[in-house]
Coordinates of C-alpha atoms in Angstrom, one line a residue:
M116 CA 32.2 129.4 164.0
S117 CA 28.5 128.6 163.4
E118 CA 26.6 130.1 160.5
G119 CA 25.5 133.6 161.3
K120 CA 27.7 133.9 164.4
V121 CA 30.9 135.8 164.9
S122 CA 33.3 134.5 167.6
C123 CA 35.8 137.2 168.3
L124 CA 38.9 135.7 170.0
F125 CA 42.0 137.6 170.9
I126 CA 44.6 135.0 170.1
D127 CA 45.8 137.3 167.3
D128 CA 44.8 140.9 166.5
E129 CA 42.1 140.2 163.8
F130 CA 39.3 141.7 165.9
I131 CA 41.4 144.4 167.6
E132 CA 41.4 147.9 166.2
S133 CA 42.7 149.5 169.4
A134 CA 43.3 148.4 173.0
D135 CA 43.9 151.3 175.3
G136 CA 45.1 150.4 178.8
L137 CA 44.8 146.7 178.1
V138 CA 47.5 143.9 177.7
K139 CA 47.2 140.4 176.4
G140 CA 47.7 137.6 178.8
V141 CA 47.0 133.9 179.6
I142 CA 45.2 132.3 182.6
P143 CA 47.0 129.0 183.4
A144 CA 45.0 125.9 182.8
E145 CA 43.4 124.4 185.9
K146 CA 44.8 121.0 186.9
V147 CA 42.2 118.5 188.0
S148 CA 44.4 116.8 190.6
D149 CA 47.3 117.5 192.9
V150 CA 48.5 113.9 192.3
P151 CA 49.0 112.0 189.0
L152 CA 46.0 110.4 187.4
L153 CA 48.3 107.8 185.9
K154 CA 51.5 106.7 187.8
P155 CA 53.5 103.6 188.5
D156 CA 51.2 101.4 190.6
Q157 CA 51.5 97.8 189.2
P158 CA 53.9 95.1 190.3
W159 CA 55.5 94.8 186.8
E160 CA 56.4 98.6 186.9
D161 CA 59.0 98.1 189.7
G162 CA 62.2 99.6 188.4
W163 CA 60.5 101.6 185.6
Y164 CA 60.6 105.4 185.8
D165 CA 59.9 108.3 183.5
R166 CA 61.9 111.5 183.5
Y167 CA 61.3 113.4 180.3
G168 CA 57.6 112.9 179.9
N169 CA 56.9 111.8 176.3
S170 CA 53.2 110.9 176.4
N171 CA 50.4 110.7 173.9
V172 CA 46.6 110.9 174.6
I173 CA 43.7 110.7 172.2
Y174 CA 40.0 110.3 172.5
D175 CA 38.9 107.5 170.2
E176 CA 35.4 108.5 169.1
E177 CA 34.9 105.2 167.4
E178 CA 35.5 103.3 170.6
E179 CA 34.4 106.1 172.9
L180 CA 37.6 105.6 174.9
F181 CA 40.5 107.7 176.0
K182 CA 43.9 106.0 175.1
A183 CA 47.3 106.9 176.4
W184 CA 50.8 105.8 175.2
Y185 CA 53.6 106.9 177.6
V186 CA 57.3 106.3 177.8
V187 CA 58.9 104.4 180.6
R188 CA 62.6 104.0 181.3
I189 CA 65.1 101.7 183.0
A190 CA 68.7 102.5 183.9
L191 CA 71.4 100.7 181.9
S192 CA 74.2 102.0 184.1
S193 CA 74.9 104.7 186.6
A194 CA 76.3 107.0 183.8
R195 CA 74.2 110.0 182.9
A196 CA 71.7 109.3 180.1
E197 CA 72.6 105.6 179.9
E198 CA 69.0 104.3 179.8
A199 CA 66.6 102.3 177.7
E200 CA 63.0 103.3 177.0
A201 CA 59.8 101.4 176.1
L202 CA 56.2 102.4 175.4
A203 CA 53.3 101.5 177.7
Y204 CA 49.6 101.7 177.1
A205 CA 46.5 102.6 179.2
T206 CA 42.9 103.4 178.6
S207 CA 40.1 105.3 180.3
K208 CA 36.4 105.7 179.9
D209 CA 36.2 109.2 181.4
G210 CA 39.7 110.5 181.0
I211 CA 40.2 110.6 184.7
H212 CA 40.3 107.0 185.9
W213 CA 42.9 104.9 184.0
E214 CA 43.4 101.2 183.5
K215 CA 46.6 99.4 182.4
P216 CA 45.6 96.2 180.5
I217 CA 47.9 93.2 180.7
L218 CA 48.7 92.8 177.0
N219 CA 51.1 89.8 177.0
I220 CA 53.0 91.2 174.0
I221 CA 56.5 92.4 175.2
E222 CA 58.7 90.4 177.5
D223 CA 60.3 92.3 180.4
N224 CA 62.2 90.9 183.3
G225 CA 61.1 87.4 182.3
S226 CA 57.4 88.0 181.9
K227 CA 54.9 89.3 179.4
E228 CA 52.3 90.3 182.1
N229 CA 52.6 94.0 181.5
N230 CA 51.1 96.8 179.4
L231 CA 54.1 97.4 177.1
V232 CA 53.5 97.8 173.4
M233 CA 57.1 98.6 172.4
P234 CA 60.2 96.9 174.0
F235 CA 63.1 98.6 175.8
F236 CA 65.8 99.9 173.5
R237 CA 68.7 102.1 174.3
W238 CA 67.6 105.7 173.5
A239 CA 64.5 104.6 171.6
T240 CA 62.7 107.7 172.7
G241 CA 60.4 110.4 171.5
H242 CA 57.5 108.1 170.7
G243 CA 54.8 110.1 169.1
V244 CA 51.5 108.3 168.3
I245 CA 48.5 109.4 166.2
K246 CA 45.4 107.8 164.9
D247 CA 45.3 108.8 161.3
P248 CA 41.9 110.3 160.2
I249 CA 42.6 109.8 156.5
E250 CA 44.4 106.5 156.3
A251 CA 42.7 104.0 154.0
D252 CA 44.9 101.0 154.9
P253 CA 43.5 99.5 158.2
S254 CA 46.9 98.2 159.1
K255 CA 48.3 101.7 159.2
R256 CA 45.5 103.5 161.0
Y257 CA 47.8 104.2 163.9
K258 CA 51.2 105.7 163.2
M259 CA 54.2 106.2 165.4
L260 CA 57.4 108.1 164.9
F261 CA 60.2 107.3 167.3
L262 CA 63.9 107.8 167.8
F263 CA 66.2 104.8 167.8
Q264 CA 69.9 104.3 168.4
C265 CA 71.7 101.0 168.3
E266 CA 75.0 100.2 170.0
H267 CA 77.0 101.0 166.9
M268 CA 75.5 104.5 166.7
Q269 CA 76.6 105.7 170.2
F270 CA 79.0 108.0 168.5
A271 CA 76.0 110.2 167.6
G272 CA 75.3 111.0 171.3
I273 CA 71.7 111.7 172.0
V274 CA 70.8 112.8 168.4
Q275 CA 69.0 109.8 167.0
P276 CA 67.4 109.3 163.5
V277 CA 63.6 109.1 163.2
C278 CA 61.9 105.8 162.5
V279 CA 58.3 104.8 161.8
A280 CA 56.0 102.1 162.9
Y281 CA 52.3 101.2 162.1
S282 CA 49.5 99.5 163.9
A283 CA 45.9 98.5 163.2
D284 CA 44.8 98.9 166.8
G285 CA 47.4 101.0 168.6
I286 CA 48.6 98.0 170.5
N287 CA 50.3 95.6 168.1
W288 CA 53.0 97.5 166.3
E289 CA 55.1 96.7 163.3
T290 CA 57.9 98.5 161.5
P291 CA 57.7 98.5 157.7
R292 CA 58.8 95.2 156.1
A293 CA 60.9 96.9 153.5
W294 CA 64.1 98.6 154.7
V295 CA 62.8 102.2 155.0
N296 CA 63.9 103.1 158.5
P297 CA 65.2 105.6 159.4
I298 CA 62.8 107.9 157.5
I299 CA 64.5 111.0 158.7
A300 CA 68.2 110.3 159.0
E301 CA 69.2 113.7 160.3
G302 CA 68.4 113.1 163.9
T303 CA 66.7 115.1 166.6
D304 CA 66.1 114.8 170.3
T305 CA 62.5 115.6 171.4
H306 CA 59.0 114.2 171.5
L307 CA 58.0 113.5 167.9
T308 CA 54.6 115.2 167.6
S309 CA 53.0 114.7 164.2
H310 CA 49.5 115.3 162.8
W311 CA 47.5 115.4 159.6
D312 CA 47.1 119.1 158.7
S313 CA 43.7 119.6 157.0
K314 CA 44.7 123.0 155.6
L315 CA 48.0 121.9 154.2
H316 CA 46.7 118.4 153.2
R317 CA 50.0 117.0 154.4
Y318 CA 51.4 115.3 157.4
V319 CA 53.5 117.6 159.7
V320 CA 56.0 116.7 162.4
Y321 CA 57.8 119.1 164.8
L322 CA 61.6 118.6 165.2
R323 CA 64.5 120.4 166.7
G324 CA 67.1 122.3 164.7
R325 CA 70.3 120.5 163.5
P326 CA 72.3 119.0 165.1
N327 CA 70.3 119.4 168.3
V328 CA 69.4 123.1 168.6
R329 CA 66.4 123.8 170.9
I330 CA 64.2 125.6 168.4
I331 CA 61.0 124.5 166.8
C332 CA 61.2 123.2 163.2
M333 CA 58.7 121.4 161.0
S334 CA 58.9 118.9 158.2
E335 CA 56.1 117.9 155.9
S336 CA 55.1 114.7 154.1
D337 CA 52.5 113.3 151.7
D338 CA 52.9 109.7 152.8
Y339 CA 54.5 109.7 156.3
L340 CA 57.7 108.2 154.9
N341 CA 59.3 110.9 152.7
W342 CA 59.8 114.2 154.6
T343 CA 60.8 117.6 153.5
P344 CA 63.9 119.2 155.0
R345 CA 63.1 120.8 158.3
E346 CA 62.2 124.5 158.4
I347 CA 62.4 126.8 161.4
I348 CA 59.0 128.0 162.6
V349 CA 59.6 129.2 166.2
Q350 CA 62.9 130.4 167.7
P351 CA 63.8 132.8 170.5
D352 CA 63.9 136.6 169.8
D353 CA 64.8 139.8 171.6
E354 CA 61.6 139.7 173.6
D355 CA 62.6 136.4 175.3
P356 CA 64.8 136.8 178.5
P357 CA 68.1 135.0 178.4
Q358 CA 66.8 132.1 180.5
D359 CA 64.0 131.4 178.1
H360 CA 66.0 130.6 175.0
E361 CA 65.6 126.8 175.1
F362 CA 62.5 125.7 173.2
Y363 CA 62.3 122.1 174.1
G364 CA 59.5 120.9 171.9
M365 CA 55.9 121.6 170.8
T366 CA 52.6 119.9 170.1
S367 CA 49.5 121.5 168.5
M368 CA 45.8 121.3 167.8
E369 CA 43.3 122.8 165.4
Y370 CA 41.1 125.4 167.1
G371 CA 38.6 127.3 165.0
D372 CA 40.6 129.2 162.3
H373 CA 43.9 128.7 164.2
R374 CA 46.3 126.0 164.9
I375 CA 47.4 126.4 168.5
G376 CA 50.8 125.3 169.6
F377 CA 51.8 124.3 173.2
M378 CA 55.5 124.8 173.4
S379 CA 57.8 123.6 176.2
I380 CA 60.1 126.3 177.6
F381 CA 63.2 125.1 179.4
H382 CA 64.3 127.9 181.7
T383 CA 68.0 127.7 182.2
L384 CA 71.3 129.6 182.1
N385 CA 74.8 128.1 181.8
E386 CA 73.4 124.6 181.3
N387 CA 76.8 123.0 181.0
W388 CA 78.0 124.5 184.2
I389 CA 74.9 123.3 186.0
S390 CA 75.3 119.8 184.5
S391 CA 78.8 119.6 186.1
N392 CA 78.0 121.4 189.4
G393 CA 74.3 121.0 190.1
I394 CA 71.7 123.6 191.2
E395 CA 72.6 125.6 194.2
D396 CA 70.3 127.2 196.8
W397 CA 71.0 130.8 195.7
M398 CA 69.8 130.2 192.2
P399 CA 66.4 131.6 191.2
D400 CA 63.3 129.4 191.4
W401 CA 63.0 129.1 187.6
M402 CA 66.4 127.5 187.1
N403 CA 66.0 124.3 185.0
R404 CA 62.2 124.2 185.3
M405 CA 60.0 123.5 182.3
D406 CA 56.6 125.0 181.6
I407 CA 54.3 125.6 178.5
Q408 CA 53.7 128.7 176.5
L409 CA 51.3 129.2 173.6
T410 CA 52.0 129.8 169.9
Y411 CA 49.6 130.1 167.0
S412 CA 49.4 129.9 163.2
K413 CA 46.6 130.6 160.6
D414 CA 48.2 128.5 157.8
G415 CA 50.2 125.9 159.7
R416 CA 53.5 127.2 158.5
T417 CA 53.8 130.8 159.8
W418 CA 53.9 130.8 163.5
H419 CA 53.6 133.5 166.2
R420 CA 53.9 133.7 170.0
A421 CA 50.7 134.3 171.9
G422 CA 49.4 135.6 175.2
N423 CA 52.4 137.9 176.0
R424 CA 54.4 134.7 176.4
E425 CA 52.8 133.9 179.7
P426 CA 52.6 130.2 180.7
I427 CA 49.4 128.3 179.9
L428 CA 50.6 125.4 182.1
E429 CA 52.8 126.0 185.1
C430 CA 54.9 123.8 187.4
G431 CA 53.3 122.9 190.8
P432 CA 54.6 124.4 194.0
W433 CA 57.8 123.0 195.6
G434 CA 56.9 119.7 197.3
S435 CA 54.4 118.6 194.6
F436 CA 55.0 115.8 192.1
D437 CA 55.2 118.3 189.2
S438 CA 57.3 121.0 190.9
G439 CA 60.2 120.6 188.4
S440 CA 58.7 120.1 185.0
V441 CA 55.5 119.8 183.1
Y442 CA 55.5 118.3 179.6
A443 CA 52.4 118.6 177.3
S444 CA 51.1 115.3 176.0
H445 CA 50.6 114.9 172.3
S446 CA 48.1 116.4 171.6
P447 CA 45.6 118.5 173.5
I448 CA 42.0 117.3 173.0
K449 CA 38.7 119.2 172.5
V450 CA 36.1 117.8 174.9
G451 CA 32.8 119.7 174.7
D452 CA 33.7 123.3 174.9
E453 CA 36.9 122.7 176.9
I454 CA 40.5 121.9 175.9
W455 CA 41.9 119.0 177.9
L456 CA 45.6 119.4 178.2
Y457 CA 47.2 116.1 179.4
H458 CA 50.7 116.4 180.7
V459 CA 53.4 114.6 182.5
G460 CA 54.8 116.2 185.7
N461 CA 57.8 115.4 187.7
T462 CA 60.2 116.8 190.4
D463 CA 63.2 116.3 188.1
L464 CA 65.0 119.5 187.0
H465 CA 66.2 118.3 183.6
G466 CA 68.5 115.6 185.0
E467 CA 69.4 117.5 188.1
E468 CA 68.2 116.5 191.5
P469 CA 64.9 117.9 192.8
R470 CA 65.3 121.3 194.4
N471 CA 64.2 120.4 197.9
G472 CA 65.0 116.7 197.8
E473 CA 61.4 115.6 196.9
S474 CA 61.2 111.9 196.0
L475 CA 57.8 111.6 194.3
P476 CA 57.0 109.5 191.2
S477 CA 56.2 111.3 188.0
G478 CA 52.9 110.7 186.3
L479 CA 50.2 111.8 183.9
N480 CA 47.8 114.6 184.9
L481 CA 45.1 116.6 183.2
A482 CA 44.6 120.4 183.1
K483 CA 41.5 122.0 181.6
I484 CA 41.1 125.2 179.7
K485 CA 37.6 126.6 179.6
K486 CA 35.8 127.5 176.4
D487 CA 37.9 129.9 174.3
R488 CA 40.0 130.9 177.3
L489 CA 43.4 130.8 175.6
V490 CA 44.3 134.4 175.4
C491 CA 42.6 137.4 177.1
L492 CA 42.8 141.1 177.1
K493 CA 43.1 142.3 180.7
T494 CA 43.6 145.2 183.0
E495 CA 43.8 145.7 186.8
K496 CA 42.7 149.3 186.3
K497 CA 40.6 150.6 183.4
G498 CA 40.9 149.9 179.7
V499 CA 38.9 150.2 176.4
L500 CA 38.8 147.8 173.5
T501 CA 37.5 148.9 170.1
T502 CA 37.0 146.0 167.8
T503 CA 37.5 146.0 164.0
S504 CA 34.5 145.9 161.8
L505 CA 32.4 142.8 162.6
K506 CA 31.4 141.0 159.4
M507 CA 28.0 139.6 160.3
P508 CA 25.3 138.2 158.1
Q509 CA 22.3 140.5 158.1
K510 CA 19.3 138.1 158.3
K511 CA 17.1 139.9 160.8
M512 CA 15.4 143.0 159.6
G513 CA 14.4 146.0 161.7
L514 CA 17.4 145.8 164.0
P515 CA 20.5 148.1 163.6
L516 CA 23.0 146.3 161.4
G517 CA 21.2 143.0 161.9
I518 CA 22.2 142.9 165.6
D519 CA 19.9 141.3 168.1
P520 CA 21.0 142.5 171.5
K521 CA 19.6 139.4 173.1
T522 CA 22.3 137.3 171.3
L523 CA 25.3 139.5 172.1
S524 CA 27.5 137.8 174.7
I525 CA 30.9 137.9 176.2
N526 CA 33.4 135.5 177.7
A527 CA 34.9 137.3 180.6
D528 CA 36.1 137.2 184.2
A529 CA 35.0 140.5 185.9
R530 CA 35.0 139.4 189.5
G531 CA 36.1 142.5 191.5
G532 CA 35.5 144.7 188.5
S533 CA 33.1 145.1 185.5
V534 CA 32.7 144.9 181.7
R535 CA 30.4 147.1 179.7
L536 CA 29.8 147.5 176.0
E537 CA 28.5 149.9 173.4
I538 CA 27.9 149.5 169.7
I539 CA 29.2 152.0 167.1
D540 CA 27.7 152.7 163.7
P541 CA 29.6 153.2 160.4
F542 CA 29.9 156.9 161.2
G543 CA 31.7 156.2 164.5
R544 CA 28.7 157.2 166.6
V545 CA 27.1 155.2 169.4
L546 CA 23.8 153.6 168.3
P547 CA 20.8 154.8 170.3
G548 CA 20.0 152.3 173.0
Y549 CA 23.4 150.6 172.8
S550 CA 25.6 153.1 174.7
V551 CA 27.8 152.1 177.6
D552 CA 25.3 153.7 179.9
D553 CA 22.5 151.5 178.5
C554 CA 24.6 148.3 179.2
V555 CA 24.1 146.5 182.5
P556 CA 27.6 146.0 183.9
F557 CA 28.8 142.5 184.0
T558 CA 30.6 141.7 187.3
G559 CA 30.8 137.9 187.3
D560 CA 32.8 135.1 185.7
D561 CA 31.1 133.4 182.7
T562 CA 32.2 131.8 179.4
E563 CA 29.2 133.1 177.6
H564 CA 27.3 135.9 179.4
Q565 CA 24.4 137.4 177.5
V566 CA 24.8 141.2 177.4
Q567 CA 21.9 143.0 179.1
W568 CA 20.6 146.4 178.0
T569 CA 18.5 148.7 180.1
S570 CA 16.4 150.0 177.2
D571 CA 14.8 148.8 173.9
P572 CA 16.2 150.9 171.1
Q573 CA 13.3 149.9 168.8
A574 CA 10.8 151.3 171.3
Q575 CA 12.5 154.7 171.3
G576 CA 10.8 157.7 169.6
T577 CA 10.1 158.4 165.9
K578 CA 12.8 159.5 163.5
S579 CA 13.0 162.4 161.1
S580 CA 13.2 161.7 157.4
S581 CA 16.9 162.5 157.4
D582 CA 17.3 160.1 160.3
E583 CA 15.4 157.4 158.4
L584 CA 17.5 158.0 155.3
E585 CA 20.7 157.7 157.3
S586 CA 19.3 154.6 159.0
K587 CA 18.6 153.0 155.7
M588 CA 22.2 153.7 154.5
V589 CA 23.5 152.1 157.7
S590 CA 21.2 149.1 157.5
Q591 CA 22.3 148.3 154.0
S592 CA 26.0 148.4 154.9
R593 CA 27.7 145.2 155.7
G594 CA 30.6 144.4 158.0
I595 CA 30.9 147.9 159.4
L596 CA 29.7 147.5 162.9
K597 CA 32.1 147.8 165.8
A598 CA 31.9 147.2 169.5
R599 CA 33.6 149.3 172.1
I600 CA 34.2 147.4 175.4
Y601 CA 35.0 149.0 178.7
L602 CA 36.9 146.9 181.2
E603 CA 37.7 147.7 184.8
N604 CA 39.8 145.2 186.7
A605 CA 38.6 142.5 184.3
K606 CA 39.7 139.9 181.7
L607 CA 38.0 139.5 178.4
F608 CA 38.5 136.3 176.4
A609 CA 35.9 136.6 173.6
L610 CA 33.0 138.5 172.1
Y611 CA 30.2 136.5 170.5
V612 CA 27.7 138.2 168.1
N613 CA 24.8 136.5 166.3
G614 CA 23.5 138.1 163.1

């Protein structure tokens, strides 16, 4: 939020006093392509595959380069889940067109001519990579958490302990020389998404519950080595339908005053039965699919669901490469005013065969979220939003409550409908010149539409002495202005007000 500007988002209820005839919702992110931007296309990738989609994408501002680390797999036997995993690396100048450099680091199939940065290990999964913004040691600028299980640990099943590795460049990785791995002995089974939390001043990683319960937990650390016992932060409740009780994993990003979580929901019922018998034609379309919902936190520890639990990222239609599952990359990136949500899509239904027999390679894709379009208030009929008091600096004199109507704007989609506003004074009355009838209806789709008024309130007639006294009382009050917004078949994402 810039100085002198109030950005009223509706992720939570901070700016909502009442919302009559309106519901919260989410508009799914727009995918930039119907095919993967990054997929197996090199000779050395023959035999590699990726099923569960652990990928990491950052924009390196120092090098002005997008960087991706993604998991690839090879089968060790025909048995279920008997596979080994490695980590590959790619770069892009524009985030759309990707290159796979031949790194000559890791030998695979008798050659080092590949883009691997970590070798194949049995169940060495969950690789989560970050570039640490506060690390003083150049050799540890890049950090990775990963799960590892050796042959003698097969008794633990798919619940592996968490290990750490460091790198100076994100390409050449080393595990600590001292025997510190594993750093979290109580294992998990998910993408290990960690970050430096600037509010908590600690590192945070998201884990599953013990022993492998699909809920979202978090652990904290001061040094990336010693981690607190995990605490539950998001778990299913009575508002979740029975098929939405498997929270597969979560990544997050800072966004204004919030931390926004992108949580994978595995839609399933009777999972053990399906594992033994497969998915049948009569089952609903959602069976064993994976999509992404939003969560949010103001302090990094207390989390809430967002957007009426509607998906921010959906699977593609049957027949597409991402018809079975979409997995959010770690972590979403702010590019200009947009959120770029990289993700891996595939036809796989969590280990089950594709619904319609599709045989398409999985791969990395990109979906974009326009400025502040995370959660909206919407109606297909008519609704009215009354905001809470807007705490705006009063720097401009001679305008009611410091509001300049030329700088009042909305982020809305009103195609096929309309959005109109009015401004309410501290006594609950509509300010002259700012009534709903004075507002020019907005009927388009814009991330920052300047509200238009049909009249100039300053040019209206003279006031009585009592009016001027009341106006003086109002003008000297702070944080007591409200907006009343009328929606008809429209979606409202944000209100912006300059003081």
